[in-house]
XYZ file of C-alpha atoms in Angstrom:
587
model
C 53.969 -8.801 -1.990
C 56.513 -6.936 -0.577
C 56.015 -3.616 -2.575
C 53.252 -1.024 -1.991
C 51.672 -1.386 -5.633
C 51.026 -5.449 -5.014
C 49.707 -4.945 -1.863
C 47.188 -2.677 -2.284
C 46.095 -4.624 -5.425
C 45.596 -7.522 -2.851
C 43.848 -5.876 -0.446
C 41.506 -4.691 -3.370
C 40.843 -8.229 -4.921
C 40.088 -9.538 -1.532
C 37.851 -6.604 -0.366
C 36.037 -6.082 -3.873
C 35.070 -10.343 -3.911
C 34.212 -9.921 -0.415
C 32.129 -6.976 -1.092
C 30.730 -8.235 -4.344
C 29.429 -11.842 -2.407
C 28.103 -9.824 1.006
C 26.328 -7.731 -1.188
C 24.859 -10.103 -3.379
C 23.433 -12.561 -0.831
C 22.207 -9.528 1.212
C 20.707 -8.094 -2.289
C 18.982 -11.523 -3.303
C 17.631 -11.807 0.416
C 16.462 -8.327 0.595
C 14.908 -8.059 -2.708
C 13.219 -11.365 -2.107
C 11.372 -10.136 0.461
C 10.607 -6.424 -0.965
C 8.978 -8.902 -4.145
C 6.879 -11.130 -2.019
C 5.596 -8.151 0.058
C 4.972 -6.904 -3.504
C 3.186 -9.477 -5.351
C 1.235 -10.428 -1.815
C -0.073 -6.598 -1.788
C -0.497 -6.468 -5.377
C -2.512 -10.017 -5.531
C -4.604 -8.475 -1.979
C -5.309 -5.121 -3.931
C -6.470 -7.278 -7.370
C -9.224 -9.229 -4.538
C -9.944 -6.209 -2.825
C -10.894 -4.511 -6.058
C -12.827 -7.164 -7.180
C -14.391 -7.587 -3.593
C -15.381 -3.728 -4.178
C -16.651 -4.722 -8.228
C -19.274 -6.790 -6.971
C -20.273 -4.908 -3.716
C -21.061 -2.072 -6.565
C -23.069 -4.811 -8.591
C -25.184 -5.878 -5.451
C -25.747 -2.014 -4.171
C -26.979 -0.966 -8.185
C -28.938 -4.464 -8.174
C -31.028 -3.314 -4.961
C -31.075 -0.095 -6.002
C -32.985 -0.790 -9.108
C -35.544 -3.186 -7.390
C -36.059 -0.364 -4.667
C -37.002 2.144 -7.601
C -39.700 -0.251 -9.185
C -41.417 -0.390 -5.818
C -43.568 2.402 -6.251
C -45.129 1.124 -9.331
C -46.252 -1.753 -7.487
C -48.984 -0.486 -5.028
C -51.384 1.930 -5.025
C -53.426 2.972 -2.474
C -51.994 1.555 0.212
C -52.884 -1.927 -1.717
C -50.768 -4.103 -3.939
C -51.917 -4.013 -7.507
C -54.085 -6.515 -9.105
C -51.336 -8.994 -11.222
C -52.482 -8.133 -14.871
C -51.600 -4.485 -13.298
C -47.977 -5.481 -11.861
C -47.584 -7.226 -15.210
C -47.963 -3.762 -17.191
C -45.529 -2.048 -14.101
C -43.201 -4.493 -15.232
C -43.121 -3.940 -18.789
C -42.686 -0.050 -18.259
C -40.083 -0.968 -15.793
C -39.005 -3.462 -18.348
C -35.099 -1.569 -19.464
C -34.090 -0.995 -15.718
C -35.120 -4.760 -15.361
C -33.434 -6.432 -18.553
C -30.339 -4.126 -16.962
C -30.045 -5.602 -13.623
C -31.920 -8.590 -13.634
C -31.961 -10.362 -17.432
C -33.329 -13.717 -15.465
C -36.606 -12.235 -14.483
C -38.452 -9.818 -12.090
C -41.097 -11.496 -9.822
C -43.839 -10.144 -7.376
C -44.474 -11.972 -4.361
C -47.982 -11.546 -2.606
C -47.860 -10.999 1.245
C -47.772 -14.672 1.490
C -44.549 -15.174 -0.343
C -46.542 -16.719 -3.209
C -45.540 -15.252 -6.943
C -48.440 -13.450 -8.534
C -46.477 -11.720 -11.474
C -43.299 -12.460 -13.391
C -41.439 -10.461 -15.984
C -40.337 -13.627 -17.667
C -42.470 -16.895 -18.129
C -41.405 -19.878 -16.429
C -44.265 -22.453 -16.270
C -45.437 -23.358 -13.095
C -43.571 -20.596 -11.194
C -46.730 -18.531 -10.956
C -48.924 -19.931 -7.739
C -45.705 -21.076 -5.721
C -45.671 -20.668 -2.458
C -41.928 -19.596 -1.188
C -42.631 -19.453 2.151
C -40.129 -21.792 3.551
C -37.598 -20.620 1.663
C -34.774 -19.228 4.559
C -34.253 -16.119 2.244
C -37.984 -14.992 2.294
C -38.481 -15.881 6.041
C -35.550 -13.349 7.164
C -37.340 -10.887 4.675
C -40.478 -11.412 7.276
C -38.794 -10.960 10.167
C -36.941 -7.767 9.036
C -38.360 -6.335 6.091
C -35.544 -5.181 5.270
C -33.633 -5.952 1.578
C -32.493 -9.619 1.729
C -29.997 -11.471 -1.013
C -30.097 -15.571 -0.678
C -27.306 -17.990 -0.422
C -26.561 -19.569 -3.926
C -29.808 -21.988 -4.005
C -31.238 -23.825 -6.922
C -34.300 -22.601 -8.482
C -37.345 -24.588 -7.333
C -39.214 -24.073 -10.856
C -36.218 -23.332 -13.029
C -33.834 -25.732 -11.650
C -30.724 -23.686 -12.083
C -28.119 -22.399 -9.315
C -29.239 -19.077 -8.817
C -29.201 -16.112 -6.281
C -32.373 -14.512 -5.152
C -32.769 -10.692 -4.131
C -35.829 -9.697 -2.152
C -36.879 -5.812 -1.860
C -39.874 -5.465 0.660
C -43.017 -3.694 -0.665
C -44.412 -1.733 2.337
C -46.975 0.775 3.196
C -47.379 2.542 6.548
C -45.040 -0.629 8.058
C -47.529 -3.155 6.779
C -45.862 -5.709 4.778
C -48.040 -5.251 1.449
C -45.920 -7.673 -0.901
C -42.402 -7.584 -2.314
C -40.358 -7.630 -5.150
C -37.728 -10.157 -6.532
C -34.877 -10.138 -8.786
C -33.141 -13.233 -10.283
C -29.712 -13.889 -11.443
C -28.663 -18.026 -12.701
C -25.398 -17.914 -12.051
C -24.715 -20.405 -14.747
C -25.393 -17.693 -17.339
C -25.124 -14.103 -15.569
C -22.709 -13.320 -12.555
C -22.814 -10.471 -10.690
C -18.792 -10.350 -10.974
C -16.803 -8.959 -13.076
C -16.524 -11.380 -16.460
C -15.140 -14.329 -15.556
C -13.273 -13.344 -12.169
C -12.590 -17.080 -11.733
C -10.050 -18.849 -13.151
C -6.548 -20.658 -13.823
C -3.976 -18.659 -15.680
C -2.297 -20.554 -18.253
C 0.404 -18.971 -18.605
C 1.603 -18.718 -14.950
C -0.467 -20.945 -13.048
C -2.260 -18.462 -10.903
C -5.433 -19.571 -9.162
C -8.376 -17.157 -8.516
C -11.355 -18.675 -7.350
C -14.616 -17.417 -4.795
C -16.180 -19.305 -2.371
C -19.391 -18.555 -0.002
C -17.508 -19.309 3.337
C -20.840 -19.358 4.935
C -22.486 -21.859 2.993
C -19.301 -24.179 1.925
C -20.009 -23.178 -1.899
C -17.932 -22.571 -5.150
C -19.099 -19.190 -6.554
C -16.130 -19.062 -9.119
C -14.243 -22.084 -9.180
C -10.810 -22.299 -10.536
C -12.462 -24.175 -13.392
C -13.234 -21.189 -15.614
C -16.565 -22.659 -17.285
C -19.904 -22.021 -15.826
C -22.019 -24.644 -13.977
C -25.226 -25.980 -14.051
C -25.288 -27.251 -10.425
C -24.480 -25.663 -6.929
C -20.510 -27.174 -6.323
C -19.794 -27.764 -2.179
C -16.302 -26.624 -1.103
C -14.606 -29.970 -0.283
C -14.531 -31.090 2.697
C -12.167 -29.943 5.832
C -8.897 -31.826 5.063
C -8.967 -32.607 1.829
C -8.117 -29.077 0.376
C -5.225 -27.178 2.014
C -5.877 -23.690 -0.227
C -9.693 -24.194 0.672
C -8.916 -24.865 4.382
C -5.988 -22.062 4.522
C -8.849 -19.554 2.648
C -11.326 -20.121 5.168
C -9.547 -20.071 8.401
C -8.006 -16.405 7.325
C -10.680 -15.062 4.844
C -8.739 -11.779 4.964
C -5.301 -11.689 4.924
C -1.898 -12.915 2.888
C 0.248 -15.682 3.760
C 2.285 -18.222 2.174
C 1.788 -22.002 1.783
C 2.512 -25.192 0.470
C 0.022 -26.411 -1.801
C 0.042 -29.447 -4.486
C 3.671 -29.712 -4.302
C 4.173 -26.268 -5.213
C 4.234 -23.061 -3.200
C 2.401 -20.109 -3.333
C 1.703 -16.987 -2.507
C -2.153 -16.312 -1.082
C -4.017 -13.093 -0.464
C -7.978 -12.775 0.063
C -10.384 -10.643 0.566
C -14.065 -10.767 1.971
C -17.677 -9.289 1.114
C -18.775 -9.289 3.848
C -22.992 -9.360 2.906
C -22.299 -12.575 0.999
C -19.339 -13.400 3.462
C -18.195 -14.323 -0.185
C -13.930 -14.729 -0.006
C -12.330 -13.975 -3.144
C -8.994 -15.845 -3.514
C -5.854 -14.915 -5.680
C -2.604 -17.498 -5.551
C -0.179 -16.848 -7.629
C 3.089 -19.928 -7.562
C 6.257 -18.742 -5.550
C 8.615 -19.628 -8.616
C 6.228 -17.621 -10.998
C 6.138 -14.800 -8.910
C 10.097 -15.019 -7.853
C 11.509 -15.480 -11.062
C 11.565 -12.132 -12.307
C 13.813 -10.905 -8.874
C 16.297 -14.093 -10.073
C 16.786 -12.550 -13.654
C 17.063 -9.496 -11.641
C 19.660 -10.908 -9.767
C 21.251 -12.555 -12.178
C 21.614 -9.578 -14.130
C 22.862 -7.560 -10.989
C 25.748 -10.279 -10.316
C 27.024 -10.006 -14.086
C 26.966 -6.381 -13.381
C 28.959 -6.446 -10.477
C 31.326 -9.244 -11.752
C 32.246 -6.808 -14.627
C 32.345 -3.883 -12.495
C 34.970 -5.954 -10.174
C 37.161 -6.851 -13.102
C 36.935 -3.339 -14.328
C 37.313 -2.123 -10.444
C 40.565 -4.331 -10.579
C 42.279 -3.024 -13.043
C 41.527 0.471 -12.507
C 43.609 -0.601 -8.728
C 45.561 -2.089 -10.501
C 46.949 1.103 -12.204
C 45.867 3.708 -9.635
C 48.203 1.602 -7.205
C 50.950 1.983 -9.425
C 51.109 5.723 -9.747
C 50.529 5.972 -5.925
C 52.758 9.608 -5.204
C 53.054 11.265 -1.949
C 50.906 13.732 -2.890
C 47.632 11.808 -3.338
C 47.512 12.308 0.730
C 46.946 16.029 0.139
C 44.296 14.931 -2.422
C 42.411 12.352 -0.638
C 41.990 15.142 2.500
C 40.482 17.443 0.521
C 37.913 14.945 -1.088
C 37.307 13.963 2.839
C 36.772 17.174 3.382
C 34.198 17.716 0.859
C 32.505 14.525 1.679
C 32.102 15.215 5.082
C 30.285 18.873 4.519
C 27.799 17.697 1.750
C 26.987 21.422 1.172
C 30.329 22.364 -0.185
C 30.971 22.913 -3.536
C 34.333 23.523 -3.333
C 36.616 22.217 -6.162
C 40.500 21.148 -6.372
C 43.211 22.617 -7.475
C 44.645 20.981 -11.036
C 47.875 21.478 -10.539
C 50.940 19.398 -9.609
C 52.444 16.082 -10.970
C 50.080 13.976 -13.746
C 48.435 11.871 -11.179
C 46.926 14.795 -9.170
C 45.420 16.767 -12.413
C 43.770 13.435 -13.520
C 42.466 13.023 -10.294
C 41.335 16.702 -9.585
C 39.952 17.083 -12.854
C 37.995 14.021 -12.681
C 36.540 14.970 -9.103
C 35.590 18.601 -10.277
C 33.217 16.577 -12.838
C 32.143 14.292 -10.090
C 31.414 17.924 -8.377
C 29.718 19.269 -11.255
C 27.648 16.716 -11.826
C 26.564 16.352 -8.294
C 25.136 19.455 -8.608
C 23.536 19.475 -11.818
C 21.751 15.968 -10.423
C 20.884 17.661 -7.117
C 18.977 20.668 -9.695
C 17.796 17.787 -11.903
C 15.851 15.872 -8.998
C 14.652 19.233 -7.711
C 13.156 19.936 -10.844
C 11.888 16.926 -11.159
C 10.116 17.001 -7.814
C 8.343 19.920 -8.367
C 7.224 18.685 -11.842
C 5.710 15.620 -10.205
C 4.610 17.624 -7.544
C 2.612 19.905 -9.840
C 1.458 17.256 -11.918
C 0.162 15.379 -8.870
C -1.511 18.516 -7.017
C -4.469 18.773 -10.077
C -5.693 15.119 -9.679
C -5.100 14.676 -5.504
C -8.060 17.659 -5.369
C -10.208 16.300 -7.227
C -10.171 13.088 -5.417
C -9.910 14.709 -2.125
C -13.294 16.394 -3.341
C -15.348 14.156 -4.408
C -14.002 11.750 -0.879
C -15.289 14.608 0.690
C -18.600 14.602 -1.165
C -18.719 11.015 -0.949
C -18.158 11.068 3.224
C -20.505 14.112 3.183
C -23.167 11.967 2.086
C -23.287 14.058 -1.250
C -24.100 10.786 -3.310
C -26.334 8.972 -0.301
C -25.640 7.060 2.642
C -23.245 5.220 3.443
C -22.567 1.485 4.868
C -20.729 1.836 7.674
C -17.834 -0.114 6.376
C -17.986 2.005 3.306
C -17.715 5.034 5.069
C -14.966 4.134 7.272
C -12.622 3.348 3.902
C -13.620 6.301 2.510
C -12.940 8.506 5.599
C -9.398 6.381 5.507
C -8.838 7.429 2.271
C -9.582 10.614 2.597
C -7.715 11.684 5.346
C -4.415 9.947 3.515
C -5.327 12.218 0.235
C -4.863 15.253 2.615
C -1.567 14.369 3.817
C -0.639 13.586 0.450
C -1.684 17.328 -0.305
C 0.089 18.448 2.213
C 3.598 16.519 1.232
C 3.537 18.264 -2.019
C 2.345 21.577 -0.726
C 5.326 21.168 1.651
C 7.533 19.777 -1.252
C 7.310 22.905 -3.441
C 7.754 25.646 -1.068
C 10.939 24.088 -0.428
C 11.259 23.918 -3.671
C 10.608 27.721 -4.363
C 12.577 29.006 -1.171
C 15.708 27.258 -2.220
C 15.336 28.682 -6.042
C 14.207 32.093 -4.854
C 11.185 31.756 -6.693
C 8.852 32.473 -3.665
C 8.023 36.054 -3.370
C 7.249 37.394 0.110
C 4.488 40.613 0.760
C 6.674 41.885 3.774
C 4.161 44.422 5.852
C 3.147 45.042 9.243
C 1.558 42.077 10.831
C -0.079 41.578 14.100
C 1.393 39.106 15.973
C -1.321 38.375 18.198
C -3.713 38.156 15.112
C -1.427 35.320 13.527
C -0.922 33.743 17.293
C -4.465 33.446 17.598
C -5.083 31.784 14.163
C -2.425 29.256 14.064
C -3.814 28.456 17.546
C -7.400 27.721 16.288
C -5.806 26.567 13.084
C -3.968 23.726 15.343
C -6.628 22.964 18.034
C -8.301 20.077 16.133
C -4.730 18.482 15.575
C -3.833 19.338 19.542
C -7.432 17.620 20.810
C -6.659 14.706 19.109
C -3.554 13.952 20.770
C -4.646 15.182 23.775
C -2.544 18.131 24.050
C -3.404 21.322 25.831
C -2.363 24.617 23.774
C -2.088 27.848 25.026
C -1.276 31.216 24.021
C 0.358 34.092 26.541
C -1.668 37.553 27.022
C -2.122 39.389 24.052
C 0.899 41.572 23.520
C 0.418 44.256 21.480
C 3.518 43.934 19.069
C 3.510 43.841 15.740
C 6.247 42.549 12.983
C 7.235 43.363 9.677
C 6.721 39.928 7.838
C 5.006 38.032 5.286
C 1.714 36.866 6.734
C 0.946 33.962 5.165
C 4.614 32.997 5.266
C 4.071 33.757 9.167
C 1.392 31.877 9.892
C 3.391 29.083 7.690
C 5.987 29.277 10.033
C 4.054 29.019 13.279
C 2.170 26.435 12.247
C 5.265 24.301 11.706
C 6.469 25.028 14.921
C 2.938 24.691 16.747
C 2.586 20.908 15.119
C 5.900 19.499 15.913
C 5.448 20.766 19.284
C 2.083 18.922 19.624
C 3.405 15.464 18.119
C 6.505 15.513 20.692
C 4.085 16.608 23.758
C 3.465 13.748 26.221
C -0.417 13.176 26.594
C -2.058 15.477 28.769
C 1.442 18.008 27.618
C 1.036 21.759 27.620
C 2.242 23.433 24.321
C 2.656 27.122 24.930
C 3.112 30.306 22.934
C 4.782 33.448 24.089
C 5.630 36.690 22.240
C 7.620 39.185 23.462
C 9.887 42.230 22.288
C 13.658 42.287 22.589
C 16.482 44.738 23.162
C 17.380 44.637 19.367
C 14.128 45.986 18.267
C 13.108 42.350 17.443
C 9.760 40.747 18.280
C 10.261 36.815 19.249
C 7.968 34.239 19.059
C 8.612 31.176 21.324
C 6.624 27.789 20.961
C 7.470 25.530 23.895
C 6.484 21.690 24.765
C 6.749 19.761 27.468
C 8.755 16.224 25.470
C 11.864 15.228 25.479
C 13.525 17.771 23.727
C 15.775 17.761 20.612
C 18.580 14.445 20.807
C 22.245 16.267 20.946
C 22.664 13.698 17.702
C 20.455 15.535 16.328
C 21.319 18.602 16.561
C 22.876 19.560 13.327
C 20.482 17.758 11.213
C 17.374 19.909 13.302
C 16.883 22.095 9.964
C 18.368 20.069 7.011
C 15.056 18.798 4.947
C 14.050 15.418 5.272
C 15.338 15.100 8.727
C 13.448 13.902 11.530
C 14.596 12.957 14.922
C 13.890 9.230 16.423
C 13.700 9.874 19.340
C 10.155 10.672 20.806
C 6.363 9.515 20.785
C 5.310 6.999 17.833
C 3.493 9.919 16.075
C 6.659 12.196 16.035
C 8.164 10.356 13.431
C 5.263 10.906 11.214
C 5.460 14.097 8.235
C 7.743 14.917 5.820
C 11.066 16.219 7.824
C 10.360 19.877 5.651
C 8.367 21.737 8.387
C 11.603 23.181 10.338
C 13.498 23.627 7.111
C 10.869 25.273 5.307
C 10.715 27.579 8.654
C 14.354 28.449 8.602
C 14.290 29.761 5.103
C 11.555 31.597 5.434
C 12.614 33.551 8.217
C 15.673 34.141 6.288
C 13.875 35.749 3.653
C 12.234 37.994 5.679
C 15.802 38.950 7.505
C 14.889 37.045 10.938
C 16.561 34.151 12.796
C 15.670 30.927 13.817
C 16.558 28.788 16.804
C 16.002 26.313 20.157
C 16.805 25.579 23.490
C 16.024 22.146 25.318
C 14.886 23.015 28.866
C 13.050 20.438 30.352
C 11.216 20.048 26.682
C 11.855 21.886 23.580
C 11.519 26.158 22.961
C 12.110 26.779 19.291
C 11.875 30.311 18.747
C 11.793 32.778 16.055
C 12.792 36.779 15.809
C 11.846 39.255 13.087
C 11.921 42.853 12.553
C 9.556 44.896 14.971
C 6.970 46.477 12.957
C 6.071 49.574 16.082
């Protein structure tokens, strides 16, 4: 141990196992919980979609009973029940569609008059007392029963109920059937045990203590109760969070548990998938990752193994220039290969680390604005028809409906936004943007990135101001201008307190320069911070929660702009932030 060579191969056994077990059991802990966050939101998203499926199936259900209403009355009167019989039959595809069970028509009595398929007896009975047709009564409004057996048919079945008015008089209604032994309103077979991997998806009415879809994947012919409160801890666990994911102990085994809720039917649909199934991929994972890394340390070993034995003198001069270059990611500065045997091996092998870092960092630029591109075509389209959709283009709304929608929307924008920001950086760093430099009026592009920003400044509650007109104009790109001062106006807004003034002032300089100052009243920019201010991707911590939000591109994407249209970018922190901007006077 006494030489150099032995030494430093000691210190790099020790440190590589060291390294190699700190970051395994921080790697297994970390991906552990990155895959149960995963499954849980994948298993949540699988209920929600399905929760979604059959909302659909009730809304088209409804839909079709409220279209056949018409053809029931006439003159102000319900039709005679040979008549609703023959309204039926032309009815008779949109019927077989939605409801293959049968169509009835109840009088104004809640007795059935007419029937699009024969059951004996059902004709004549009186529903009266049934809870389903009394709340149709009382509201007249569309009504869907709890899973109830049929009193002729003697099958589990649902009931839906469309009111047949005329001038608010309650003429009659309407009825669609569906046995849930043979039909479902769900998507085929939602309930069931996997084989393969043990997951459990199952529905219950919460409401009613009922199995809609049972784990047991065949259909039955009676109305199964939910057992009772102790017996089941999945059932219990289900109905005490209807909405949610968690993690449990159940039949010896644990699992992961997400649900969701339609809320109509107050209907939870359950997904449980076991914590081994759903873990053992991040073990072979793991597994695979510490083979890796045992190889890499042998490999890691002996490559210290001879690097410690050609230690020279003048690897110092070496190893500062790599620190050098390390510390100034920008630089693209290569070494010398020159020198004793040792330092050409090692320059030459860093100039092809250098090399390559820069064809990756062109690689992953292209490849951003690829995805980018590819990603622009489909995010309109969606953001379109959400805004037709919250627009009422395709009919109202529920409320819960058009709150998701309005959610989604607004997330599609800012996804729009990312890319659009993601490509002009793209394009200003290539040179691919082309600017149409001409004389601009500054107050003109003041005054519409301050209308342009008022929505986004009233919703945090931010005052924004402009100075007096000035007069001065610029010579500038004017979309590239209005780019700019947007960027500026909407950082300024997210780091104003409530209640904040953001301000705009223009004024003309001694150099012949116009500048453009856009002032808050936050915190300012962190000294830590201040030589990351305009590097992309960068975004201070230090301010309101909704400062952290964006993309970190908006002040880079400023900077080189102004560049290419020969101007200069900059801040002060004075009791808040003044970022400022000068160009070329255009007088």
């Amino acid at each position: 141990m006494s030489s150099l060579r032995n030494r430093v191969i000691a210190i790099v056994i020790l440190a590589s196992l060291m390294t190699v077990i700190a970051i395994s059991l921080t790697a297994y802990q970390s991906l552990g919980k990155d895959q149960r966050r995963l499954i849980l939101k994948q298993e949540r998203f699988k209920a929600e979609r399905l929760a979604n499926q059959v909302n659909q199936s009730i809304q088209k259900r409804m839909l079709a009973l409220s279209v056949t209403r018409p053809a029931f009355k006439s003159q102000g009167r319900l039709r005679s029940p040979d008549e609703l019989e023959s309204a039926i039959r032309r009815n008779a595809d949109l019927v077989q569609r939605f409801f293959p069970a049968g169509v009835l028509i109840f009088d104004a009595s809640d007795t059935a008059i007419a029937e699009s398929t024969y059951v004996p007896d059902r004709l004549g009975t009186n529903y009266a007392d049934r809870p389903h047709f009394q709340r149709l009564q009382r509201s007249r409004e569309p009504v869907i029963s709890k899973p109830i057996m049929g009193r002729t048919t003697g099958v589990p079945l649902l009931s839906f109920l469309m009111p047949i008015l005329h001038e608010g008089e309650m003429l009659g209604s309407v009825g669609g059937i569906i046995k849930l032994s043979k039909e479902s309103i769900l998507p085929p077979r939602a309930g069931q045990t996997t084989p393969d991997n043990g997951t459990i998806s199952m529905i219950v009415d919460a409401r009613n203590r009922l199995y809609i879809e049972s784990p047991d994947p065949e259909p039955e012919e009676t109305l199964r109760p939910l057992p009772a409160p102790g017996e089941d801890a999945l059932i219990d666990a289900v109905l005490a969070t209807p909405s949610g994911s968690s993690v449990m102990h159940y039949q010896g085994q644990k699992y992961l548990v997400a649900t969701d809720t339609l809320e109509p039917l107050h209907w939870v649909f359950v997904r449980a998938i076991p914590y081994e199934t759903a873990m053992a991929p991040i073990r072979e994972s793991f597994r695979q990752f510490f083979l890796i890394s045992a190889t890499v340390t042998v490999l890691l070993l002996m490559l210290a193994w001879f690097v410690a034995r050609s230690l020279t003198r003048p690897l110092t001069t070496a190893t500062q220039s790599i620190n050098d270059m390390a510390e100034n990611k920008e630089r693209s500065e290569v070494l010398r290969e020159d020198g004793p045997r040792e330092i050409r091996e090692l320059s030459k092998a860093f100039n092809r680390l250098s090399r390559e870092r820069q064809q990756s960092d062109r690689l992953k630029d292209d490849f951003i604005a690829s995805v980018s591109h590819e990603l622009r075509t489909p995010l309109t389209s969606i953001a379109g028809s959400l805004k037709m959709l919250v627009g009422g283009v395709g009919g109202t709304l529920p409320e819960k409906a058009h709150s998701m929608a309005d959610i989604a929307l607004r997330n599609s924008e800012q996804l729009n936004n990312l890319i659009a920001d993601l490509l002009d950086f793209n394009k200003l760093t290539a040179g691919k943007r082309e600017l149409s430099i001409s004389r601009c009026s500054v107050d003109a592009s003041v005054r519409d990135a301050v209308e342009g920003n008022q929505a986004m400044a009233n919703m945090y509650q931010v005052n924004l101001t402009a100075g007096e007109e000035s007069g001065l104009f610029v010579e500038a790109d004017q979309h590239a201008l209005r780019q700019i001062l947007d960027n500026l106006i909407s950082n300024a807004i997210k780091h104003s307190p409530k209640s904040g003034i953001v301000r705009i002032a223009t004024r003309k300089e001694a150099t012949n320069t116009i500048s453009i100052t856009v002032s808050d009243q936050g915190d300012g920019v962190p000294e830590s911070f201040e030589d990351q201010i305009f590097q992309r991707f960068s975004q201070a911590e230090r301010g309101t929660t909704r400062a952290s939000t964006g993309t970190g591109l908006g002040l880079a994407i400023s900077r080189e702009l102004v560049r290419a249209m020969d101007g200069d970018i900059g801040y002060v922190n004075d009791r808040g932030a003044h970022f400022w901007i000068t160009l070329r006077s255009g007088q």
